Coordinates of C-alpha atoms in Angstrom, one line a residue:
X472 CA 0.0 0.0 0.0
X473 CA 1.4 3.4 -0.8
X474 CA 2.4 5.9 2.0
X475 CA 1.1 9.5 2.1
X476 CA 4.6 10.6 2.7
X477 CA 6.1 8.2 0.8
X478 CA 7.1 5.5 3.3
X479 CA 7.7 2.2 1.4
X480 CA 9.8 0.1 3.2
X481 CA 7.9 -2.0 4.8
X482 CA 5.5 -2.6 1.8
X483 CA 8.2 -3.6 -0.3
X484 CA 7.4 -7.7 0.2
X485 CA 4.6 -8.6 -1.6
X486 CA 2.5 -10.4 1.6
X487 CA 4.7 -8.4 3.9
X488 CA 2.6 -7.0 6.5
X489 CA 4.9 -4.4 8.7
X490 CA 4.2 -2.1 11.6
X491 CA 1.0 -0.1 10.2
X492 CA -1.0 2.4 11.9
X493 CA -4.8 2.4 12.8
X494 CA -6.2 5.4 11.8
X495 CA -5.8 9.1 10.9
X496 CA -8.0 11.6 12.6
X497 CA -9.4 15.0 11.9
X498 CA -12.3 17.1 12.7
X499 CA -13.2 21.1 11.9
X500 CA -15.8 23.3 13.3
X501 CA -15.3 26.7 11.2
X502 CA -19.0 28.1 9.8
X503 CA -17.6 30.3 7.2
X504 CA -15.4 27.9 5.7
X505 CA -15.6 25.1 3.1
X506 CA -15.1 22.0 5.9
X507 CA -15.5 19.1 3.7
X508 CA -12.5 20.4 1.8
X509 CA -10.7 21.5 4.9
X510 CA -11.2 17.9 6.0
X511 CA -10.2 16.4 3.0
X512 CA -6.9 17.9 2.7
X513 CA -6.4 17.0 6.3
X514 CA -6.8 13.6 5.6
X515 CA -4.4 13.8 2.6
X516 CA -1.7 14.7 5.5
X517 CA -2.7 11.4 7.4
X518 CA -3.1 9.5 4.9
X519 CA -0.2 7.3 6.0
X520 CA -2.1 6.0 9.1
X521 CA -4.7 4.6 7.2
X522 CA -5.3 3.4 3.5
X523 CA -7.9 1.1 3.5
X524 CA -10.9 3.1 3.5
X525 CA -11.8 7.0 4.4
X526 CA -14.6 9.2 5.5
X527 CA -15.9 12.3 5.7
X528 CA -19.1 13.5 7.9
X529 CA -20.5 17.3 8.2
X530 CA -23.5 18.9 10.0
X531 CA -25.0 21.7 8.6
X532 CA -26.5 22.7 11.7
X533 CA -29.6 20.2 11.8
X534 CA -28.3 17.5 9.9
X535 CA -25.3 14.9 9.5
X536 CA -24.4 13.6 6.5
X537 CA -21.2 10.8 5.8
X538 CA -19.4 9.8 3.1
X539 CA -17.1 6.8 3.4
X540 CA -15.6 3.9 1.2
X541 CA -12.9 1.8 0.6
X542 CA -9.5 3.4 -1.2
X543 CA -7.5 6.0 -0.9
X544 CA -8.7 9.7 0.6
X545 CA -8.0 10.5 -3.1
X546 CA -10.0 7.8 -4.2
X547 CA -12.8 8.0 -2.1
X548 CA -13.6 11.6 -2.9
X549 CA -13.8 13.9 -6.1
X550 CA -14.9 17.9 -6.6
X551 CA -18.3 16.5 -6.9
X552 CA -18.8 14.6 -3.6
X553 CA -16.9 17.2 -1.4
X554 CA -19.2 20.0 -3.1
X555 CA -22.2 18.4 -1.5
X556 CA -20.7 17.7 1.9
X557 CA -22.0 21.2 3.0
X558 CA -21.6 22.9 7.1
X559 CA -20.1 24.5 9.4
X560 CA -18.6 21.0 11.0
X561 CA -16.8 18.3 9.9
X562 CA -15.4 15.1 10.7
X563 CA -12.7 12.9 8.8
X564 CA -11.1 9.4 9.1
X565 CA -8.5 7.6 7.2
X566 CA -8.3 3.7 8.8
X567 CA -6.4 0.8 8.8
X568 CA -8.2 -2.1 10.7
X569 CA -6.5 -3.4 13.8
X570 CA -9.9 -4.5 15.0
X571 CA -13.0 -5.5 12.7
X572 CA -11.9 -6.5 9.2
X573 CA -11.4 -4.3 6.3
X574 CA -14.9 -3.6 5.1
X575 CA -17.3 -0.9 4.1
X576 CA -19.4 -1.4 7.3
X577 CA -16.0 -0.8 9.5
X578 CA -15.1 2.0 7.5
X579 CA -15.8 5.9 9.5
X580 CA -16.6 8.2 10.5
X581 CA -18.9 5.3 12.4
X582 CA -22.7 6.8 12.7
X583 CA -25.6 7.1 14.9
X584 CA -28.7 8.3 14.6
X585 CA -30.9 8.6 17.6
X586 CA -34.2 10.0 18.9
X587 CA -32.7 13.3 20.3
X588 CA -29.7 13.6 17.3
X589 CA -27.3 11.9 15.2
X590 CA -23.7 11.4 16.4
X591 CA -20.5 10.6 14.0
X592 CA -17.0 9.2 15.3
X593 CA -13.6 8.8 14.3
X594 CA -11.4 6.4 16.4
X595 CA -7.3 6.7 15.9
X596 CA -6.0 3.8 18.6
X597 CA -7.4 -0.1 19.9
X598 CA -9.5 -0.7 23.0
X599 CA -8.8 -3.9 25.1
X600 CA -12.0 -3.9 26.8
X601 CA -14.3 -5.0 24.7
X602 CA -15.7 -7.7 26.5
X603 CA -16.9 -5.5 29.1
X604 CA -17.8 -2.5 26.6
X605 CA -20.0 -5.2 24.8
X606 CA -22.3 -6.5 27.5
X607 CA -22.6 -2.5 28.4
X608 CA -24.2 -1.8 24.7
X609 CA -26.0 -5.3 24.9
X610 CA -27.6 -4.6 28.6
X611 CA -28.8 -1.0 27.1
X612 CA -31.4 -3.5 25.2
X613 CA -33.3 -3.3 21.8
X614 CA -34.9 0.4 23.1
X615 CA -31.6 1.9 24.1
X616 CA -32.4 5.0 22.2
X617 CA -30.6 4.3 18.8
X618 CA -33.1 4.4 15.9
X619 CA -32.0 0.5 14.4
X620 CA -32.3 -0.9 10.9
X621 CA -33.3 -4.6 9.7
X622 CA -30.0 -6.8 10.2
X623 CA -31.1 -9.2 7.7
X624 CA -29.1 -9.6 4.9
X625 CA -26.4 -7.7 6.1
X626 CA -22.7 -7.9 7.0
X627 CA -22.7 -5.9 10.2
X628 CA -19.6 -3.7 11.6
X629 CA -17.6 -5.5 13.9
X630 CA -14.9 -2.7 15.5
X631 CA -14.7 -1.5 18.5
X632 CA -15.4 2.1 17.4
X633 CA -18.4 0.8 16.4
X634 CA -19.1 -0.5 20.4
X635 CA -18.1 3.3 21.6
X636 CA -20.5 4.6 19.1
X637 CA -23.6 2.9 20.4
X638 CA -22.3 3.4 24.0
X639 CA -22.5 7.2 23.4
X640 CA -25.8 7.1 21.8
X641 CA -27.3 4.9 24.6
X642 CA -28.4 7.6 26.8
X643 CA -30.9 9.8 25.1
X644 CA -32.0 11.5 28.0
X645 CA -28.6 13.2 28.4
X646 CA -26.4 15.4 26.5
X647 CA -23.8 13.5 23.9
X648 CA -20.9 15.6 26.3
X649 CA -22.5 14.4 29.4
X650 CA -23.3 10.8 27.9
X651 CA -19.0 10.7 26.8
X652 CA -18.4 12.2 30.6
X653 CA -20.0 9.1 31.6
X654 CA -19.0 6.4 29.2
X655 CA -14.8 7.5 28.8
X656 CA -14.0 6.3 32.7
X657 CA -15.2 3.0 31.4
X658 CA -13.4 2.8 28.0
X659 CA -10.0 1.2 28.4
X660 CA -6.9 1.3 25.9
X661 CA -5.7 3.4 23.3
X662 CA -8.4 5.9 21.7
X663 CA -7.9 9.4 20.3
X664 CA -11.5 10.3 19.3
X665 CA -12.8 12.8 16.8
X666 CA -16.8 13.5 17.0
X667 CA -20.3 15.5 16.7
X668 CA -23.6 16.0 16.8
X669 CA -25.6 18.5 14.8
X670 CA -24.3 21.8 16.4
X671 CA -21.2 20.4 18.6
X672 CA -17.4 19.1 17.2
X673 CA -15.9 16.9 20.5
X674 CA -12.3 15.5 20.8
X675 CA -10.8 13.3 23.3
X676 CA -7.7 11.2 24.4
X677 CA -7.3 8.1 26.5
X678 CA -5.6 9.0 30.1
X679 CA -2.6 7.7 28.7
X680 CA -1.8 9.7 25.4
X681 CA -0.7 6.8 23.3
X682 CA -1.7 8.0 20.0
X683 CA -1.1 11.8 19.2
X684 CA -3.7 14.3 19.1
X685 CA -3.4 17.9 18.6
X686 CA -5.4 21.2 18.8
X687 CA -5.1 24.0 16.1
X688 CA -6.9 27.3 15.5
X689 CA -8.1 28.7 11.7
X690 CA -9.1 32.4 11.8
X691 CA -12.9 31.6 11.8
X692 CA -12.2 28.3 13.4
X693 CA -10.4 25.5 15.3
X694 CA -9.1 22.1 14.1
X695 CA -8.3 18.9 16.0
X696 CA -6.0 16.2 13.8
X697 CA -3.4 12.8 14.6
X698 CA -0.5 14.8 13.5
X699 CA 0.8 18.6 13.4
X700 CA 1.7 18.3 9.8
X701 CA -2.9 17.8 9.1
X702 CA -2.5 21.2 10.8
X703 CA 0.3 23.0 8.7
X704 CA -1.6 21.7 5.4
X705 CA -4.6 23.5 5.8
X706 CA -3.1 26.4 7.4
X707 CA -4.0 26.0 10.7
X708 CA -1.8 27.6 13.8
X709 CA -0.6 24.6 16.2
X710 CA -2.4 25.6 19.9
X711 CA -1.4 22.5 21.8
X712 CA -1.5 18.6 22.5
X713 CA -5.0 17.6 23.4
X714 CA -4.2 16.5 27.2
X715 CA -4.4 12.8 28.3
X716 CA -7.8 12.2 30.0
X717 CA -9.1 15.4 28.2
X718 CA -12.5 16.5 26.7
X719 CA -12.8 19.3 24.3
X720 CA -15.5 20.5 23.2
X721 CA -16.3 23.4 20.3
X722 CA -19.9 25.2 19.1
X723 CA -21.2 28.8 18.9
X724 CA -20.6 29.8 22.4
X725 CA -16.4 29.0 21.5
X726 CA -13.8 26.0 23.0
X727 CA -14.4 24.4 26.2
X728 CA -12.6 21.5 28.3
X729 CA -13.2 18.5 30.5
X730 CA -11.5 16.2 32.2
X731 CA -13.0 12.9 32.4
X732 CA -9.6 10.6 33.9
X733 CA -6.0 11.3 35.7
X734 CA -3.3 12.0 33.5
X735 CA -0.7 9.0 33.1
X736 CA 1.5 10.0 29.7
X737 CA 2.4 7.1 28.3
X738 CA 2.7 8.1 24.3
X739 CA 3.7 5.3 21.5
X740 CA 7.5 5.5 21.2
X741 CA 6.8 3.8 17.7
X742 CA 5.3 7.1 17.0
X743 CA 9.0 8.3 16.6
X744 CA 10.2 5.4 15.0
X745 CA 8.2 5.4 12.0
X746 CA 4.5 6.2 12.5
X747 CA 4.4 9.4 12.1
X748 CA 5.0 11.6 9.3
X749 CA 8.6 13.4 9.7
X750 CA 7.8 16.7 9.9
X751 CA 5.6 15.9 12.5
X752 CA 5.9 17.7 16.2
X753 CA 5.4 15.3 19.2
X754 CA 5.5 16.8 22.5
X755 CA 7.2 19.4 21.1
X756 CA 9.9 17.1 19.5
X757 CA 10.3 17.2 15.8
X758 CA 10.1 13.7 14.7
X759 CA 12.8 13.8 11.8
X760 CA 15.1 15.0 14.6
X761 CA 14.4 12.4 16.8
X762 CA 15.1 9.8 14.0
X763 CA 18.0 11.8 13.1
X764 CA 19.3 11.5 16.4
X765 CA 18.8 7.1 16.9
X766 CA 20.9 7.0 13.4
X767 CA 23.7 9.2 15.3
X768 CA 23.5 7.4 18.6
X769 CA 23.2 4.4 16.8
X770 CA 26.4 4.7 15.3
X771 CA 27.9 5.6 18.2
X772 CA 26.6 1.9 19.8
X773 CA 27.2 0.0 16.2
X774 CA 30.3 1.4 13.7
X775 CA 31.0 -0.4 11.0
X776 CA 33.9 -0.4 8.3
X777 CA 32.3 0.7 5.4
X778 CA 32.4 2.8 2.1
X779 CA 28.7 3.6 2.0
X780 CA 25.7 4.2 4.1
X781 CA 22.0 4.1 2.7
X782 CA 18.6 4.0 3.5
X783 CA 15.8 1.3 3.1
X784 CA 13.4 4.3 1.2
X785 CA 12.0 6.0 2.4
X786 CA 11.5 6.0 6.4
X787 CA 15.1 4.7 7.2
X788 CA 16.7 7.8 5.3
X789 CA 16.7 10.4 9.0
X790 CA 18.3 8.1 10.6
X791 CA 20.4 6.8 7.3
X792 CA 21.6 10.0 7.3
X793 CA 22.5 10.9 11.6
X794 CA 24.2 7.4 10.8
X795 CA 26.2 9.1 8.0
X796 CA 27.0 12.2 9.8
X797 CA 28.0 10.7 13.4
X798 CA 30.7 7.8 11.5
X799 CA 31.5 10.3 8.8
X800 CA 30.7 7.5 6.0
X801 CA 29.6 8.6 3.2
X802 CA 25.8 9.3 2.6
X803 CA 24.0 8.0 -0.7
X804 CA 20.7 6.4 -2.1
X805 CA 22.1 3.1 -3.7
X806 CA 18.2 2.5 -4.4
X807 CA 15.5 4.1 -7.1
X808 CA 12.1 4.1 -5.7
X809 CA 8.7 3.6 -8.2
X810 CA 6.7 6.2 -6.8
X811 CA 3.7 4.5 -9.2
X812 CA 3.8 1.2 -7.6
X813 CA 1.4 1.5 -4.2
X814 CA -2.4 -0.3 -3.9
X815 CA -3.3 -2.4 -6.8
X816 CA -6.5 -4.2 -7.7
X817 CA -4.9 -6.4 -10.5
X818 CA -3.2 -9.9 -8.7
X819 CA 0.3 -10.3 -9.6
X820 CA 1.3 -13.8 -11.5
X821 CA 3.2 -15.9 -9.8
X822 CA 6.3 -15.1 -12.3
X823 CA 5.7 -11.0 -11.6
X824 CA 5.5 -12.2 -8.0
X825 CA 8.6 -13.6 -7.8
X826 CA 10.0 -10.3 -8.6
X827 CA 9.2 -9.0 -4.7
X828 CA 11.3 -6.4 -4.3
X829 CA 12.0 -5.5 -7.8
X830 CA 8.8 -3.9 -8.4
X831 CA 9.0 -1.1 -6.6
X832 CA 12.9 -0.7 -5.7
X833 CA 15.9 -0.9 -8.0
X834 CA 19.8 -0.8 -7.4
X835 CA 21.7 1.8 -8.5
X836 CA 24.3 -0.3 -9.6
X837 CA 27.0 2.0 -10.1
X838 CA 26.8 3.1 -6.8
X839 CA 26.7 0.2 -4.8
X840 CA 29.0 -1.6 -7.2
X841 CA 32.4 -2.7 -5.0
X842 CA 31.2 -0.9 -1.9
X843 CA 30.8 -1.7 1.7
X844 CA 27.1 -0.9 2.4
X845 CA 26.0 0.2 5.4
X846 CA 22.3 -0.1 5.8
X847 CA 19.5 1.7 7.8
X848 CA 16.4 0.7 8.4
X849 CA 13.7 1.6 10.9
X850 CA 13.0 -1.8 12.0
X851 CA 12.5 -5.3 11.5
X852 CA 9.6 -7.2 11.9
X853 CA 9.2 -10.5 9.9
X854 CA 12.7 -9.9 7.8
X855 CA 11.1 -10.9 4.6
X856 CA 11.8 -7.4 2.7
X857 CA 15.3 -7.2 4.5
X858 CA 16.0 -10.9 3.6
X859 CA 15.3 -9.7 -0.4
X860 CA 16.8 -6.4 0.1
X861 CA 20.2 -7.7 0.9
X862 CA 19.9 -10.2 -1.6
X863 CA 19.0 -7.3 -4.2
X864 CA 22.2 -5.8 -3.1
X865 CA 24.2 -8.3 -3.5
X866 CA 23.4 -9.2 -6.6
X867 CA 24.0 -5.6 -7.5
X868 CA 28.0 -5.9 -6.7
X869 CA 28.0 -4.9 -3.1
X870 CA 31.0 -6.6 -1.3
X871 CA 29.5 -6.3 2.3
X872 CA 25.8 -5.4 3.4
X873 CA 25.7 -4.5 7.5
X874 CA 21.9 -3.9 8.7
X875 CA 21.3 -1.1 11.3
X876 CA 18.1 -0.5 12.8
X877 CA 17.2 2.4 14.6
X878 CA 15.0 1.1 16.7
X879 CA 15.5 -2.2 19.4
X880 CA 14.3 -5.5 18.8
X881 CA 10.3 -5.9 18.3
X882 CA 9.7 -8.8 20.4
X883 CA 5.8 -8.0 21.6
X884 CA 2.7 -7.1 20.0
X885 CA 0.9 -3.9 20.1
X886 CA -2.6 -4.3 21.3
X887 CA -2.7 0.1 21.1
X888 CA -3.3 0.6 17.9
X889 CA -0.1 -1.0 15.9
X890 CA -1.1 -4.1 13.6
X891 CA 2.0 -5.7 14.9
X892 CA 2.2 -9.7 14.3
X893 CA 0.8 -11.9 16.9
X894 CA 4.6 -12.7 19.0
X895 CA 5.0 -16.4 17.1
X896 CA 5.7 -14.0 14.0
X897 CA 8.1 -11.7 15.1
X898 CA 11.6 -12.6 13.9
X899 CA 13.1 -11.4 17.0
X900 CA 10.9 -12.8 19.3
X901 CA 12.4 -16.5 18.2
X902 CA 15.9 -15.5 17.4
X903 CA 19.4 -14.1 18.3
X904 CA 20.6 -11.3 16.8
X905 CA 23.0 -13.0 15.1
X906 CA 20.6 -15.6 13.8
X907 CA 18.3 -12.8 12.3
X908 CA 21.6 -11.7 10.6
X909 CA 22.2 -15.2 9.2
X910 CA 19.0 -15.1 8.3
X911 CA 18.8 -12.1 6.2
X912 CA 22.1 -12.7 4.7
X913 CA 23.5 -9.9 6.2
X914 CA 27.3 -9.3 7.3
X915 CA 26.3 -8.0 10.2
X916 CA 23.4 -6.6 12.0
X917 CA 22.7 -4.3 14.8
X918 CA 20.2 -2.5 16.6
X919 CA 20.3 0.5 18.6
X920 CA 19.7 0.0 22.6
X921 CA 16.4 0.6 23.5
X922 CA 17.9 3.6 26.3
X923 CA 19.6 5.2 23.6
X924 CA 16.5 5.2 21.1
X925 CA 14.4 7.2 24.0
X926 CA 16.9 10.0 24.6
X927 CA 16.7 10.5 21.0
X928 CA 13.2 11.5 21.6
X929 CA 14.2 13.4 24.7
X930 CA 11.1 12.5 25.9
X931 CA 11.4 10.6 29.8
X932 CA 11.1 7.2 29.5
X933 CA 8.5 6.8 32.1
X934 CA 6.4 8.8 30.2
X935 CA 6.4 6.5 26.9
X936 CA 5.1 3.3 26.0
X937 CA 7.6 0.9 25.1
X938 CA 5.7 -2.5 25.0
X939 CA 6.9 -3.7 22.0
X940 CA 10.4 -3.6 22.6
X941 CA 10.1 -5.0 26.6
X942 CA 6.8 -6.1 26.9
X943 CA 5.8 -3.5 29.4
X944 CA 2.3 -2.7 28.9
X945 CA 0.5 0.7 30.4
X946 CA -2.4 -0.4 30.3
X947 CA -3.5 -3.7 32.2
X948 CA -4.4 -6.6 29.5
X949 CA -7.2 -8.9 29.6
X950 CA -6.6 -12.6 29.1
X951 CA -5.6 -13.0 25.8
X952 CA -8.8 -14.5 24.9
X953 CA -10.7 -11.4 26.0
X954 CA -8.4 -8.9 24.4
X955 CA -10.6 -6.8 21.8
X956 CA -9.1 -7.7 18.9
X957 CA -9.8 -11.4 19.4
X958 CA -13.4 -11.1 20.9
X959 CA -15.2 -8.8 18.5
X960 CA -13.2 -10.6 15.6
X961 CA -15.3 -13.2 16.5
X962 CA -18.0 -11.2 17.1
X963 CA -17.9 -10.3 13.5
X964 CA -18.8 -13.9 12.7
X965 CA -21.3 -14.5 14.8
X966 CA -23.4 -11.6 14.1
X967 CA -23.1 -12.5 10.1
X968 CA -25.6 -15.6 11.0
X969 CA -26.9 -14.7 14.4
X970 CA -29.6 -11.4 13.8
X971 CA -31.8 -12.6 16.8
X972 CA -29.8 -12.6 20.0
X973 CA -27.3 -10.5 21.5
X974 CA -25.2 -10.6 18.5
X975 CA -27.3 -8.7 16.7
X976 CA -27.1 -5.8 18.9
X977 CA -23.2 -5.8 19.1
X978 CA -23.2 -5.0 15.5
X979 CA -23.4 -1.6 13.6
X980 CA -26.7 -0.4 13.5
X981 CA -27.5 2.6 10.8
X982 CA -24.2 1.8 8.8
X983 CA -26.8 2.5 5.7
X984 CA -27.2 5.9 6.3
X985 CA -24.1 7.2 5.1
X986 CA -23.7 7.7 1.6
X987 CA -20.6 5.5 -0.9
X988 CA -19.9 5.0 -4.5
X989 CA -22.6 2.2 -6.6

């Protein structure tokens, strides 16, 4: 799947699933303004946390109206549809599914419409508490206030946005702010929500922080988006990180805060390491200095002999090139990049297959040619695309190929947001590092010390989550068989055949009411 800013490395193995993000986020309230196209260019700034579907939902006031389908932002929208996304109000999503398959009904903004008011949501992060956040939406009964559609026939959402949504229209007798003040202290795990109703834009971030959200101000408005660089594209002025634990909330009468749980920071190191777009700000760190920073450090830890240092395109080239400057090897791109090659509906045959790699990188070889590569890479999760890579430069003429990685071992899944493999499939949970570099075919390999990756950030490391690399979570797990992934996973299935029980309720109700492509 392409990047939005380009990041390939990890999508360089055909099959090769690496460390991808669950959602973008962004939401507008500025009546003046043309919000659906605000929006959209927001989402054209995320879209590297999500390409599998995207959605746009605006209130004029009175009414909510969604757009949403599969593809690309640019894919999903054209002059045409954005011109009748009319208001004062918007709210945007770009996803990737960490929980709830990729379908239309998972897509979002996810929808509501009640007795009292509609309500839209956008969802960047992964609950764990699903289990529990179920049996709430299921004891709330048939008459919990959401206005329901026939179930028959139908393949129902199964994400746990789609379990927050009904929880916040559940209580028609209160406000959709006082309803969220009630709900949040039960919600548990990574969420950075976007949402409305008809006259009110909300945002909101877990009491630990783990994915990014961020406040900005227009002249006749405000924004709220994942990243700073959603901000800078539509020329919105950066006001702050939405706190952890905090509620804001934006109409007619102006900007007004909550807080709903204690602070405990814990934000995604992985955020650093490659999630985020570079020119990105993260608790007022610039990202592409941070990764800067692990290539330095990391060649302070791991020097190598060499003629040459490169970068796996494009995500490894910050740190490529602190690397570079720190050893004082040269810099250089020994690789050409196919900017055309991203998300493709035609299947590969087996002999186009075979070409992996080839299709969307190709060796300079007069560069690498009788050189002693150094290369840096973000990090390593299966090995299949380094495994090719090295081969690729070998066959090229290289006379050595070291690995760096600018980021430790990932020896634990993410349950926060990350589509991380389940443990069994990460090469580093099962081997040294000097088996992985057997493995690859590499000289040598190294990774940079998980310590000296967090000063980089110069955020405290108390104040990060760091569960991936040493498997200490912030946030208490369930059993692994309650974890939210797994349960509404097989939720999903259920409700496909069950329309008559429980089941029936756990699934998206009103998914029909927003509007996609014939």
């Amino acid at each position: 799947m392409p990047r939005g800013d380009g990041r390939l490395n990890h999508d360089l193995f055909p099959g090769e699933k690496g460390p991808q993000d669950a959602c973008g986020v962004f939401g507008v309230w500025a009546p003046g303004e043309e919000v659906a196209k605000l929006t959209y260019f927001g989402l054209y700034a995320l879209q590297h946390r999500g390409t599998e579907s995207a959605g746009i939902a605006v209130s004029n006031g009175s009414q909510i109206l969604v757009f949403k389908d599969m593809g690309l932002v640019s894919q999903v929208f054209d002059e045409t549809t954005l011109g009748s996304l009319r208001g004062h109000m918007a709210v945007g999503h770009a996803r990737y599914s960490t929980t709830g398959s990729s379908v239309w009904e998972n897509a979002q903004p996810t929808f509501r419409a009640t007795a009292t008011g509609s309500i839209a949501l956008g969802h960047n992060g992964n609950l764990t508490n699903t289990g529990e956040l179920s049996r709430l939406v299921a004891e709330q009964g048939p008459d919990r206030g959401e206005i329901n559609y026939p179930y028959q026939g139908r393949i129902e959402a199964s994400s746990d946005t789609d379990l927050l949504t009904s929880l916040l229209a559940g209580s028609p007798d209160l406000s959709l702010e006082e309803t969220a003040m009630q709900v949040l202290p039960k919600v548990k795990g990574a969420f950075s929500l976007v949402f409305m109703d008809e006259t009110t834009l909300y945002a909101v971030r877990d009491p630990q922080g783990i994915r990014p959200l961020v406040l900005g101000r227009l002249e006749r408005g405000w924004v709220v988006a994942s990243e700073t660089a959603a901000l800078d594209i539509v020329g919105a002025s950066f006001i702050r990180e939405i706190e952890p634990g905090e509620l804001i909330a934006v109409d007619e009468h102006g900007l007004r805060t909550r807080r709903f749980a204690e602070a405990k920071p814990k934000g995604c190191v992985f955020e650093y390491v490659y999630l985020a777009r570079p020119d990105t700000t993260i608790a007022g760190r610039g990202v592409y200095a941070s990764r800067v920073e692990m290539g330095r450090r990391l060649a302070q830890e791991f020097p190598v002999d060499a003629d040459l240092v490169m970068p796996t395109p494009e995500s490894g080239t910050p740190a490529a090139i602190g690397y570079a400057e720190q050893s004082g090897i040269a810099y250089g791109n020994g690789l050409v990049k196919n900017s055309y090659v991203g998300r493709t509906f035609i299947q590969p045959s087996q002999t186009i297959r075979q070409l992996g790699i080839r299709l969307k990188l190709n060796p300079l070889r007069e560069v690498i040619q009788g050189k002693r590569l150094v290369v840096v890479d973000d990090s390593i999760v299966r090995g299949n695309t380094q495994r090719a890579l090295v081969r690729m430069l070998r066959e090229a003429g290289a006379l050595e190929v070291h690995v760096r990685i600018s980021s430790p071992p990932v020896k634990w899944p993410c349950f926060f947001g990350i589509d991380f493999a389940t443990r069994a499939e990460l090469i580093a949970n099962g081997l040294s590092v000097d088996e992985i570099a057997k493995s690859l075919g590499a000289d040598s390999l190294a990774y940079i010390s998980l310590d000296a990756m967090v000063e980089a950030t110069t955020i405290p490391k108390d104040r990060l989550c760091r569960a991936c690399f040493d498997g200490e979570y912030p946030i208490e797990l369930p059993d692994p068989e309650r974890l939210g992934k797994h349960l509404l996973e097989g939720i999903e299935q259920t409700v496909r055949t069950d329309v008559d029980g429980v089941q029936a309720l756990l699934g998206g109700g009103g998914a029909e009411d927003a509007l996609r492509r014939p």
